[in-house]
Amino acid sequence: MSSPLSRRAFLGTAAASTAALALPRITLAADGFVNVYTGSDSNISDFWTNVILPGFKSVNADARVRVVDAGDGAGLRAMADRAMAALGTDSDPQVDLFEAYTPDQTEGSIDAGLWVNFATAGIDNMEKVNPAAKQTDFDLPYRGSQVLLAYDASKVSAEDAPKTWDEMTAWIHANPGQFIYNRPDKGGSGGNFVRRAIHEANGRDPQKFTLDNYSDAYAEETLPGAWDILNGLAPSLYEGGSYSSGNTQSIQLLAQGVVTMTPVWSDQVLQSITMGVLPENTGLVQLQDLALCGGFSRITIPTNAANLEVAKQLAAYVLSEEVQSKIITELGGFPGVTWDSVDAALREKYADVIPASIPTFPGGDWDAAINDRWYRNVAPGIARG
Amino acid sequence: MTDLSSTGPVRTGGTARRNGRGLTGLLLVSVPVALLGWLIIYPIFNAIGRTILRTDGTGPGFSLDTYVRFFSDGYSLANLWLTLWVTAVCAALLLAICLPLSLYLRFAKSRVAAVVQGLSLFPMFVPSVILAYALIRTIGPNGGVDLVLNALGLPKINSPYLTPWGPIIGLVWDNIPLTTLMLVAGLGAVSDNAVEAARDAGARPWAVLRHIILPQIGNAVLVVLSFTVLSIFSAFTLPYVLGPASPEMMGPFMQRTFGQVMDTRMAVTQAVITFAICAVFGAFYVRSIARNRKNGR
């Protein structure tokens, strides 16, 4: 996108694809497909296409479901805006289920009644959902992932791997240039590392932060302590305070032996090890004083969906033991249901890595505030000017 | 690319009108002009309107608060300065690399020249994202270059990855083809006769360059500069992947303000400021084109 030519080409393709989109849109509403929108990476949309949808045939053999890639969160927001605009009219929002979206990202959508209330919708398997993962009644946590520290086991032994925040801080200072985390807005591994620093600065109490208690004043009171902690780490980070531009880039630096330790998503690092991007002996460790935050991906269903009943059936099927077990084996993720609700053999096998609890950090206004303040207070650094 | 022909000195203006085909011509340009108005001119005024008109329900009003916020915010200004600095460095490096290259391509007649020309156009066919990851694997830390140096027993390079030099290297590489093409086109205007006449009169290569060639390609250089400034100023992919977390270039900064901070009005303000700066260079370009046409008539 950096030369005028490619920009022109881009405009051309954009115009062409807009035109192409306009055509099927006319027929889309009537074609009987149930539209599942996702903004996640391709491993997730592949999981839906190759695992969930074929299995769903056993529940509803007639339903035809299509997975649509919205690109990213902004793409999903646009789809939710469309559903919101169609609410109360006869228009078909042309989306039946969001694979990972939270109601707070569309302002006023809960009050307007845009989302199915899972507490009262009478969906099967609802009772299996892990209570610790619940956020609102309007989203359905169906898969989870936690952030871990991954390290090069040829340089750090398992006994020396840090198990608390203080041990980790000491390790980073003792090994300058060997640790990096990514910019908090560019990927959850660095994002949740920053949030762990916020927990550290606030008595390691995740309860202090909820979706509703954001205010500028409260942020001003709770966040600066974390910036002090992170600025204290900066001189000992890679290149004296460099931050990679995404989850993948951090893993790449670890794979190239540039850094020795970095925060990673559990599912992503397991996949990297399977694919050989990272060596077999890559060490993984979770902080024991308070785990690095994780997150759950949450299904939401608009109440004005054209195929509301099928969407609900699909949500119930995703919570079934069958799919939830495959989330562990095929995705390397955590189930959205309690561990009693997955295959007993799996429960046994993964006993060691089952987290007692995955602390989460609320999104909403906190997200924008934390990320932007990090850019202003931590990214510029002190030594680097 | 269609502009290239207009950098040549000879132009047969006004033939269409003389032949009575003015109306057909107007009809032909009406579609692109309408598109320009709809997709570019209208959004510009829309953006300016949205940033200076108050919409807080107290009726129409005039407010420059986002501009005041931008220009009084050290963080935003640092980003703007970095963008200007990167653009200036890139433009200087591009001229330094591409001028000798295009002089060679203009005057060399060998088969090697054809190969060099092919190579110099190669970056045009490599998407920015691919380039960014390729650069990480080569000049990034423990990348290809480091491996070679290490095998030779030499110290590793100080990697430009995640510093402002990362995007600079990428942007220069990415812009070499267009710059070279435009300079070669400009050099096409320099006649072999003039150069040979100067050589016969005993002029050394440097004197030929300074007194014969450079005065004739001044316009092309101006066009090249405005083009590179325009594309580098608004660069996104390379600064995003290769650059430091802070200061950010305007491209990633705007995207983050829009998509992450969700402050659309501020994002539009940043866009208007970026556009205003680019418009200055756009004006250079338009002026040189206009001057060319006048000369041609």
XYZ file of C-alpha atoms in Angstrom:
682
model
C 0.000 0.000 0.000
C 2.931 2.277 -0.037
C 3.214 3.274 -3.651
C 0.674 5.238 -5.638
C 0.376 2.358 -8.029
C -0.622 -0.171 -5.456
C -2.991 2.342 -3.962
C -4.628 2.728 -7.323
C -4.784 -1.027 -7.704
C -6.230 -1.209 -4.226
C -8.953 1.288 -5.071
C -9.684 -0.705 -8.171
C -10.051 -3.964 -6.318
C -12.025 -2.246 -3.594
C -14.463 -0.882 -6.139
C -14.663 -4.223 -7.883
C -15.247 -6.146 -4.689
C -17.865 -3.653 -3.532
C -19.632 -4.144 -6.816
C -19.257 -7.906 -6.517
C -20.602 -7.792 -2.973
C -23.630 -5.820 -4.058
C -24.679 -8.544 -6.476
C -24.933 -11.621 -4.237
C -26.319 -9.470 -1.442
C -29.566 -9.167 -3.322
C -29.970 -12.935 -3.452
C -28.295 -13.669 -0.126
C -31.324 -13.059 2.041
C -33.355 -15.615 0.197
C -30.749 -18.304 -0.295
C -31.468 -19.984 3.017
C -27.933 -19.954 4.332
C -27.245 -19.373 8.004
C -24.433 -16.828 8.207
C -21.762 -17.200 10.876
C -19.428 -14.203 10.974
C -15.953 -14.506 12.409
C -13.128 -12.023 12.821
C -10.680 -14.607 14.153
C -7.588 -16.100 12.553
C -7.841 -18.762 9.881
C -7.272 -21.612 12.341
C -10.629 -20.713 13.913
C -12.598 -20.367 10.680
C -11.057 -23.673 9.520
C -12.190 -25.252 12.795
C -15.742 -24.072 12.145
C -15.774 -25.161 8.520
C -14.074 -28.534 8.990
C -15.121 -29.628 12.470
C -18.178 -27.822 13.798
C -20.306 -27.573 10.653
C -19.918 -31.206 9.483
C -20.801 -32.325 13.025
C -23.795 -30.002 13.131
C -25.366 -32.081 10.334
C -26.202 -34.696 12.986
C -28.277 -32.104 14.853
C -29.905 -30.379 11.935
C -29.351 -32.138 8.645
C -31.201 -29.534 6.576
C -29.520 -26.350 7.774
C -26.999 -24.874 5.410
C -24.435 -22.847 7.332
C -21.777 -20.615 5.865
C -18.750 -19.166 7.693
C -17.951 -15.620 6.595
C -14.624 -14.019 7.450
C -15.200 -10.401 8.476
C -11.450 -9.805 8.646
C -11.096 -8.360 12.123
C -12.916 -6.746 15.017
C -13.692 -3.654 12.973
C -15.331 -5.856 10.337
C -17.512 -7.488 12.967
C -18.424 -4.099 14.408
C -19.663 -3.045 10.973
C -21.806 -6.189 10.770
C -23.193 -5.551 14.249
C -23.951 -1.963 13.229
C -25.918 -3.320 10.304
C -27.883 -5.661 12.572
C -28.484 -2.754 14.940
C -29.756 -0.591 12.080
C -32.056 -3.384 10.911
C -33.503 -3.862 14.397
C -37.186 -3.039 14.482
C -37.488 -3.053 10.707
C -38.283 -5.903 8.337
C -34.773 -5.848 6.927
C -32.715 -8.990 7.231
C -29.403 -8.210 9.002
C -27.915 -11.109 7.010
C -25.970 -12.300 10.011
C -27.212 -15.071 12.294
C -24.328 -15.666 14.647
C -21.115 -13.890 15.601
C -18.286 -16.315 16.349
C -16.429 -13.975 18.712
C -17.977 -10.653 19.531
C -19.003 -8.902 22.709
C -22.133 -6.763 23.025
C -20.222 -3.852 24.613
C -18.532 -3.147 21.290
C -21.780 -1.787 19.876
C -22.971 1.070 22.020
C -26.490 0.746 23.392
C -27.049 -2.609 21.691
C -27.953 -4.452 24.916
C -30.548 -1.854 25.923
C -31.955 -1.867 22.412
C -32.511 -5.623 22.694
C -30.198 -6.555 19.845
C -28.776 -9.672 21.491
C -30.323 -12.979 22.498
C -30.343 -13.344 26.283
C -28.692 -16.721 26.821
C -29.903 -16.912 30.423
C -33.531 -17.025 29.332
C -33.309 -18.341 25.784
C -33.614 -21.978 26.856
C -30.543 -23.172 24.978
C -29.437 -26.760 25.674
C -26.112 -27.278 27.446
C -26.269 -23.729 28.878
C -25.855 -25.099 32.405
C -22.436 -26.507 31.485
C -20.863 -23.101 30.827
C -18.004 -22.306 33.153
C -19.376 -19.692 35.608
C -15.928 -18.084 35.864
C -16.031 -17.306 32.158
C -19.398 -15.565 32.161
C -19.441 -11.837 31.507
C -22.968 -10.802 30.546
C -26.106 -12.809 29.776
C -25.857 -11.724 26.158
C -22.629 -13.458 25.241
C -21.742 -17.114 25.333
C -18.114 -18.012 26.155
C -17.365 -21.121 24.101
C -13.581 -21.319 23.874
C -10.794 -19.918 25.982
C -7.120 -19.322 25.824
C -4.629 -18.097 28.359
C -1.403 -16.196 28.072
C 1.711 -18.046 29.238
C 5.400 -17.286 29.249
C 7.260 -19.291 26.614
C 11.010 -19.687 26.957
C 13.955 -21.266 25.216
C 14.565 -24.350 27.353
C 18.127 -24.688 26.086
C 18.982 -21.438 27.887
C 16.654 -21.548 30.891
C 16.015 -24.670 32.939
C 12.522 -25.467 34.123
C 13.560 -24.871 37.763
C 14.885 -21.409 36.923
C 11.817 -20.369 34.938
C 10.047 -17.564 36.807
C 6.920 -18.560 38.709
C 5.920 -15.181 40.131
C 5.875 -11.636 38.798
C 8.823 -10.692 41.028
C 10.872 -13.674 39.857
C 10.061 -12.721 36.297
C 11.098 -9.101 36.870
C 14.342 -10.306 38.438
C 14.957 -12.638 35.484
C 14.351 -9.854 32.955
C 16.822 -7.544 34.710
C 19.374 -10.346 35.062
C 19.113 -11.117 31.325
C 18.877 -7.733 29.591
C 17.663 -7.775 25.992
C 16.219 -11.298 26.273
C 12.548 -10.470 26.845
C 9.992 -8.813 24.575
C 6.231 -8.390 24.637
C 4.114 -7.028 21.818
C 2.204 -3.737 21.678
C -0.981 -4.257 23.671
C -3.355 -3.286 20.865
C -1.644 -5.510 18.289
C -2.200 -8.852 19.994
C -3.526 -10.344 23.191
C -0.270 -11.874 24.407
C 1.354 -8.477 24.961
C -2.023 -6.979 25.803
C -2.580 -9.391 28.672
C 1.007 -8.994 29.827
C 0.291 -5.269 30.205
C -2.947 -6.124 32.023
C -1.031 -8.401 34.368
C 1.181 -5.402 35.209
C -1.995 -3.452 35.979
C -3.107 -6.246 38.307
C 0.361 -6.176 39.902
C 0.056 -2.442 40.552
C -3.390 -2.906 42.099
C -2.860 -5.615 44.671
C -3.252 -8.506 42.205
C -7.002 -8.204 42.498
C -8.788 -8.793 39.191
C -12.097 -7.901 40.878
C -11.076 -4.260 40.877
C -11.758 -4.030 37.162
C -15.199 -4.671 35.743
C -16.945 -3.822 32.536
C -19.016 -1.151 34.245
C -16.579 0.515 36.613
C -14.516 2.354 34.030
C -14.208 6.075 34.491
C -11.408 8.422 33.500
C -10.815 9.252 37.142
C -10.665 5.599 38.195
C -8.290 4.821 35.329
C -6.130 7.754 36.396
C -5.980 6.236 39.859
C -5.271 2.622 38.887
C -3.183 2.712 35.719
C -0.120 4.943 36.394
C 1.318 2.370 38.808
C 1.421 -0.137 35.966
C 3.195 2.361 33.692
C 5.881 2.751 36.388
C 6.333 -1.023 36.554
C 6.519 -1.367 32.763
C 8.846 1.614 32.372
C 11.048 -0.008 34.990
C 11.245 -3.130 32.824
C 11.835 -1.253 29.557
C 15.649 -0.762 29.772
C 16.096 -4.519 30.201
C 13.799 -5.489 27.334
C 14.950 -6.312 23.808
C 16.907 -3.332 22.384
C 16.314 -1.401 25.593
C 12.564 -1.116 25.124
C 11.363 -2.403 21.763
C 7.918 -3.917 21.390
C 7.005 -6.326 18.611
C 3.988 -5.614 16.447
C 1.971 -8.767 17.122
C 1.649 -12.216 18.712
C 3.292 -13.887 15.720
C 6.252 -11.502 15.663
C 7.025 -12.299 19.325
C 6.989 -16.023 18.549
C 9.197 -15.351 15.521
C 11.784 -13.577 17.679
C 11.729 -16.488 20.126
C 12.059 -18.966 17.245
C 15.057 -17.079 15.808
C 16.778 -17.179 19.174
C 16.752 -13.380 19.426
C 14.961 -13.351 22.763
C 14.806 -16.079 25.375
C 11.379 -15.428 26.835
C 8.121 -13.851 25.670
C 4.426 -13.975 26.586
C 2.361 -16.122 24.179
C -1.202 -17.352 23.704
C -1.485 -20.971 24.837
C -3.259 -22.171 21.698
C -0.909 -20.324 19.376
C 2.261 -21.588 21.043
C 1.012 -25.195 21.081
C 0.274 -24.892 17.387
C 3.711 -23.365 16.706
C 5.345 -26.277 18.483
C 3.249 -28.785 16.527
C 4.134 -27.108 13.242
C 7.819 -26.993 14.113
C 8.079 -23.195 14.206
C 9.233 -23.556 17.802
C 11.348 -26.515 18.964
C 9.823 -29.432 20.889
C 11.552 -28.403 24.092
C 10.091 -24.895 24.231
C 9.314 -24.261 27.882
C 5.945 -22.957 29.022
C 5.263 -21.521 32.431
C 2.389 -19.719 34.108
C 2.844 -17.251 36.952
C 1.552 -18.784 40.173
C 0.952 -15.639 42.267
C -1.631 -14.511 39.705
C -1.876 -15.990 36.236
C -1.477 -13.831 33.165
C -4.938 -12.972 31.934
C -6.677 -15.110 29.424
C -9.739 -14.540 27.426
C -12.820 -16.281 26.184
C -14.251 -15.955 22.719
C -17.919 -15.253 22.976
C -20.741 -16.147 20.632
C -23.439 -13.532 20.223
C -26.698 -13.908 18.329
C -28.756 -10.946 17.113
C -32.442 -11.271 18.034
C -33.466 -10.177 14.549
C -31.495 -12.954 12.833
C -33.435 -14.499 9.975
C -32.480 -17.997 11.128
C -32.718 -17.414 14.863
C -33.738 -20.980 15.737
C -30.907 -22.572 13.759
C -28.441 -20.115 15.307
C -29.592 -21.189 18.780
C -29.271 -24.869 17.832
C -25.779 -24.149 16.583
C -24.824 -22.418 19.832
C -26.122 -25.396 21.815
C -24.149 -27.779 19.596
C -20.940 -25.781 20.104
C -21.358 -26.318 23.855
C -21.721 -30.082 23.423
C -19.064 -32.431 24.769
C -18.118 -33.371 21.230
C -17.134 -29.861 20.126
C -15.764 -28.759 23.475
C -13.389 -31.746 23.559
C -12.188 -30.931 20.059
C -11.487 -27.356 21.125
C -8.871 -28.873 23.425
C -7.478 -31.478 21.027
C -7.691 -29.665 17.686
C -7.374 -26.010 18.656
C -5.167 -26.242 21.719
C -7.667 -24.002 23.485
C -9.651 -24.304 26.705
C -13.287 -25.319 26.817
C -15.956 -22.729 27.493
C -17.764 -25.300 29.625
C -16.575 -26.588 32.977
C -13.940 -29.314 32.827
C -16.493 -31.877 34.156
C -18.341 -31.439 30.879
C -15.567 -32.681 28.611
C -14.380 -36.205 27.874
C -13.030 -37.810 31.085
C -9.926 -39.118 29.326
C -9.038 -35.608 28.190
C -9.634 -34.233 31.662
C -7.140 -36.781 32.945
C -4.576 -36.052 30.249
C -4.618 -32.286 30.656
C -4.879 -32.306 34.452
C -1.529 -30.511 34.786
C -2.331 -27.558 32.593
C -5.936 -27.058 33.664
C -5.840 -23.641 35.264
C -7.665 -23.325 38.558
C -8.968 -20.061 37.236
C -8.145 -17.867 34.287
C -8.244 -14.243 35.376
C -9.784 -12.044 32.724
C -9.696 -8.340 32.167
C -12.834 -6.559 31.011
C -12.874 -5.011 27.555
C -15.118 -2.092 26.711
C -13.793 1.322 27.650
C -10.848 -0.198 29.502
C -9.463 -1.497 26.235
C -9.113 1.830 24.471
C -7.916 3.592 27.639
C -5.210 1.050 28.503
C -3.863 0.693 24.999
C -3.721 4.390 24.184
C -2.190 5.289 27.554
C 0.409 2.556 27.100
C 1.438 4.211 23.814
C 1.705 7.574 25.498
C 3.347 6.517 28.744
C 5.374 3.392 28.082
C 6.151 3.094 24.363
C 8.243 6.270 24.031
C 10.542 4.982 26.795
C 12.858 7.077 28.896
C 16.309 6.134 27.675
C 15.325 5.999 24.029
C 13.805 9.484 23.979
C 1.899 6.371 -15.109
C -0.077 8.264 -17.687
C 1.571 11.399 -16.391
C 4.924 10.308 -17.706
C 4.266 11.525 -21.217
C 3.538 14.990 -19.946
C 7.017 15.342 -18.467
C 8.387 15.326 -21.986
C 8.940 18.784 -23.451
C 7.057 18.387 -26.710
C 3.333 18.137 -26.545
C 0.853 18.647 -29.289
C -1.844 20.449 -27.332
C -5.193 21.397 -28.719
C -5.399 18.893 -31.536
C -8.667 17.486 -30.286
C -10.370 20.851 -30.315
C -9.032 21.650 -33.734
C -10.454 18.434 -35.078
C -13.855 19.171 -33.584
C -13.775 16.204 -31.259
C -13.970 18.244 -28.075
C -17.302 16.846 -26.993
C -16.190 13.223 -27.271
C -13.117 14.085 -25.235
C -15.218 15.723 -22.552
C -17.515 12.722 -22.421
C -14.538 10.416 -22.080
C -13.098 12.327 -19.137
C -16.446 12.876 -17.471
C -16.474 9.408 -15.906
C -13.079 9.664 -14.187
C -13.830 13.244 -13.181
C -17.159 12.190 -11.677
C -15.437 9.346 -9.843
C -12.804 11.786 -8.614
C -15.506 14.086 -7.337
C -17.414 11.300 -5.613
C -14.564 9.254 -4.138
C -11.970 11.947 -3.447
C -13.199 15.541 -3.577
C -16.412 14.914 -1.645
C -14.704 12.909 1.154
C -12.113 15.678 1.543
C -14.722 18.357 2.149
C -16.760 15.948 4.226
C -13.709 15.290 6.408
C -12.888 18.948 6.814
C -16.516 19.670 7.630
C -16.701 16.931 10.209
C -13.634 18.181 12.016
C -14.450 21.884 12.174
C -18.216 21.854 12.600
C -19.592 21.269 16.082
C -22.214 18.579 16.362
C -22.958 18.652 20.081
C -26.579 19.585 19.611
C -26.191 23.321 20.221
C -26.851 24.066 16.623
C -24.275 24.597 13.922
C -21.038 25.958 15.278
C -17.417 26.281 14.452
C -14.746 24.554 16.464
C -11.091 23.794 15.961
C -10.700 21.885 19.215
C -9.347 18.667 17.667
C -6.723 20.659 15.770
C -5.751 22.497 18.945
C -5.538 19.139 20.715
C -3.345 17.687 17.970
C -0.930 20.591 17.843
C -0.681 20.921 21.622
C -0.130 17.189 22.136
C 3.552 16.298 22.272
C 2.851 12.678 21.412
C 0.954 13.494 18.204
C 3.560 16.079 17.187
C 6.369 13.555 17.725
C 4.542 11.212 15.353
C 4.168 13.981 12.775
C 7.858 14.908 13.039
C 8.906 11.292 12.674
C 6.759 10.984 9.548
C 8.276 14.153 8.057
C 11.778 12.965 8.949
C 11.276 9.494 7.481
C 9.803 11.031 4.334
C 12.719 13.442 3.911
C 15.336 10.736 4.503
C 13.589 8.361 2.103
C 13.301 11.023 -0.604
C 16.995 11.898 -0.278
C 18.060 8.238 -0.337
C 15.816 7.501 -3.310
C 17.309 10.346 -5.353
C 20.822 9.307 -4.373
C 20.181 5.719 -5.462
C 17.902 6.204 -8.441
C 19.571 9.138 -10.206
C 22.829 7.252 -10.934
C 20.783 4.172 -11.745
C 18.594 5.962 -14.263
C 21.578 7.824 -15.786
C 23.129 4.425 -16.356
C 19.933 3.007 -17.845
C 19.513 6.062 -20.093
C 22.986 6.038 -21.575
C 24.097 2.409 -21.387
C 23.219 0.330 -24.439
C 24.567 -3.041 -23.320
C 22.651 -6.199 -22.529
C 23.590 -5.788 -18.878
C 21.544 -2.601 -18.829
C 18.432 -4.568 -19.746
C 19.044 -6.929 -16.848
C 19.610 -4.000 -14.480
C 16.379 -2.416 -15.693
C 14.508 -5.656 -15.029
C 16.003 -5.904 -11.564
C 15.200 -2.297 -10.725
C 11.545 -2.909 -11.577
C 11.339 -6.097 -9.543
C 10.260 -4.461 -6.229
C 7.106 -3.232 -7.962
C 5.792 -6.794 -8.043
C 6.453 -7.596 -4.398
C 3.599 -6.738 -2.015
C 4.578 -4.686 1.038
C 3.618 -7.385 3.534
C 5.825 -9.966 1.829
C 8.641 -7.426 1.703
C 8.255 -6.642 5.401
C 8.543 -10.279 6.455
C 11.380 -10.892 3.996
C 13.297 -7.979 5.529
C 12.745 -9.387 9.023
C 14.233 -12.682 7.871
C 17.228 -11.052 6.190
C 18.302 -7.919 8.041
C 16.259 -8.680 11.146
C 17.985 -9.932 14.301
C 19.644 -13.340 13.707
C 18.418 -13.098 10.115
C 20.153 -14.149 6.911
C 22.774 -11.395 7.004
C 23.678 -12.215 10.601
C 24.029 -15.893 9.720
C 26.481 -15.075 6.931
C 28.439 -12.658 9.112
C 28.519 -15.209 11.903
C 29.828 -17.891 9.561
C 32.619 -15.507 8.550
C 33.411 -14.828 12.184
C 32.243 -11.205 12.003
C 30.044 -9.439 14.567
C 26.287 -9.220 13.942
C 24.724 -6.134 12.396
C 22.854 -3.652 14.507
C 19.435 -4.655 13.189
C 17.143 -1.852 11.989
C 14.069 -3.947 12.907
C 11.737 -2.044 15.256
C 13.659 1.217 14.736
C 12.691 4.017 12.304
C 15.379 2.685 9.924
C 13.381 -0.509 9.382
C 10.555 1.187 7.470
C 13.047 3.546 5.771
C 14.931 0.634 4.207
C 11.675 -1.035 3.199
C 10.129 2.141 1.762
C 13.225 3.006 -0.258
C 13.348 -0.501 -1.700
C 9.641 -0.395 -2.457
C 9.816 2.983 -4.232
C 12.895 2.364 -6.391
C 10.961 1.146 -9.477
C 8.599 4.101 -9.768
C 11.330 6.640 -9.051
C 13.652 5.056 -11.596
C 10.934 4.848 -14.232
C 10.035 8.507 -13.837
C 13.651 9.639 -13.885
C 14.412 7.542 -16.962
C 11.377 9.073 -18.656
C 12.637 12.528 -17.711
C 16.095 11.694 -19.019
C 14.520 10.685 -22.309
C 14.064 14.396 -22.931
C 17.810 14.949 -22.872
C 18.939 14.540 -26.443
C 22.031 12.531 -27.276
C 23.087 15.391 -29.565
C 23.312 17.878 -26.720
C 25.379 15.496 -24.623
C 27.699 14.644 -27.504
C 28.091 18.287 -28.463
C 29.127 19.110 -24.892
C 31.584 16.195 -24.857
C 33.049 17.338 -28.153
C 33.536 20.764 -26.639
C 35.637 19.060 -23.963
C 33.133 18.884 -21.099
C 33.954 16.315 -18.418
C 31.203 13.924 -17.220
C 30.496 16.018 -14.135
C 30.122 19.177 -16.223
C 27.791 17.361 -18.632
C 25.651 16.256 -15.724
C 25.601 19.642 -14.045
C 25.140 21.899 -17.079
C 23.395 19.750 -19.680
C 21.449 16.992 -17.967
C 20.316 18.345 -14.599
C 18.776 21.588 -15.963
C 16.660 19.532 -18.354
C 15.370 17.017 -15.825
C 14.608 19.486 -13.033
C 10.936 19.036 -13.693
C 11.136 15.252 -13.588
C 13.001 15.421 -10.284
C 10.270 17.640 -8.871
C 7.607 15.190 -10.020
C 9.575 12.288 -8.553
C 9.944 14.090 -5.237
C 6.270 14.910 -4.965
C 5.282 11.353 -5.855
C 7.590 9.738 -3.327
C 6.617 12.182 -0.622
C 2.941 11.453 -1.252
C 3.338 7.696 -1.088
C 5.807 7.563 1.804
C 3.937 10.049 3.946
C 0.862 7.849 3.927
C 2.719 4.525 4.122
C 1.091 1.983 6.386
C 2.222 -1.629 6.092
C 5.984 -1.204 6.370
C 5.959 1.232 9.323
C 3.335 -0.962 11.001
C 5.368 -4.161 10.800
C 8.948 -2.894 10.834
C 8.783 0.358 12.779
C 9.079 1.119 16.485
C 6.084 1.210 18.815
C 6.645 4.897 19.318
C 6.887 7.367 17.711
C 4.487 6.022 15.110
C 4.204 7.183 11.530
C 0.937 8.895 10.632
C -0.471 5.859 8.776
C -0.442 3.432 11.717
C -1.255 6.303 14.112
C -4.427 7.193 12.196
C -5.479 3.570 11.951
C -4.962 3.057 15.687
C -6.818 6.251 16.597
C -9.703 5.145 14.398
C -9.895 1.431 15.144
C -8.511 1.157 18.669
C -9.031 4.444 20.464
C -12.268 4.773 18.480
C -11.872 8.536 18.367
C -13.108 8.977 14.809
C -13.102 12.763 14.889
C -9.458 12.829 15.985
C -8.571 10.242 13.339
C -10.200 12.387 10.674
C -8.341 15.419 12.013
C -5.058 13.555 11.673
C -6.065 12.608 8.151
C -6.855 16.220 7.234
C -3.487 17.382 8.597
C -1.716 14.625 6.675
C -3.649 15.516 3.587
C -2.853 19.224 3.926
C 0.866 18.476 4.038
C 0.616 16.097 1.085
C -1.426 18.681 -0.823
C 1.546 21.057 -0.755
C 3.613 18.474 -2.602
C 0.663 17.676 -4.847
C 0.594 21.359 -5.787
C 4.263 21.152 -6.835
C 3.357 18.301 -9.109
C 0.348 20.005 -10.625
C 2.351 23.199 -11.160
C 5.141 21.396 -12.954
C 2.646 19.620 -15.186
C 0.918 22.875 -15.994
C 4.247 24.544 -16.767
C 5.141 21.672 -19.043
C 1.939 21.998 -21.006
C 2.447 25.714 -21.444
C 5.986 25.100 -22.709
C 4.688 22.504 -25.100
C 2.215 24.773 -26.831
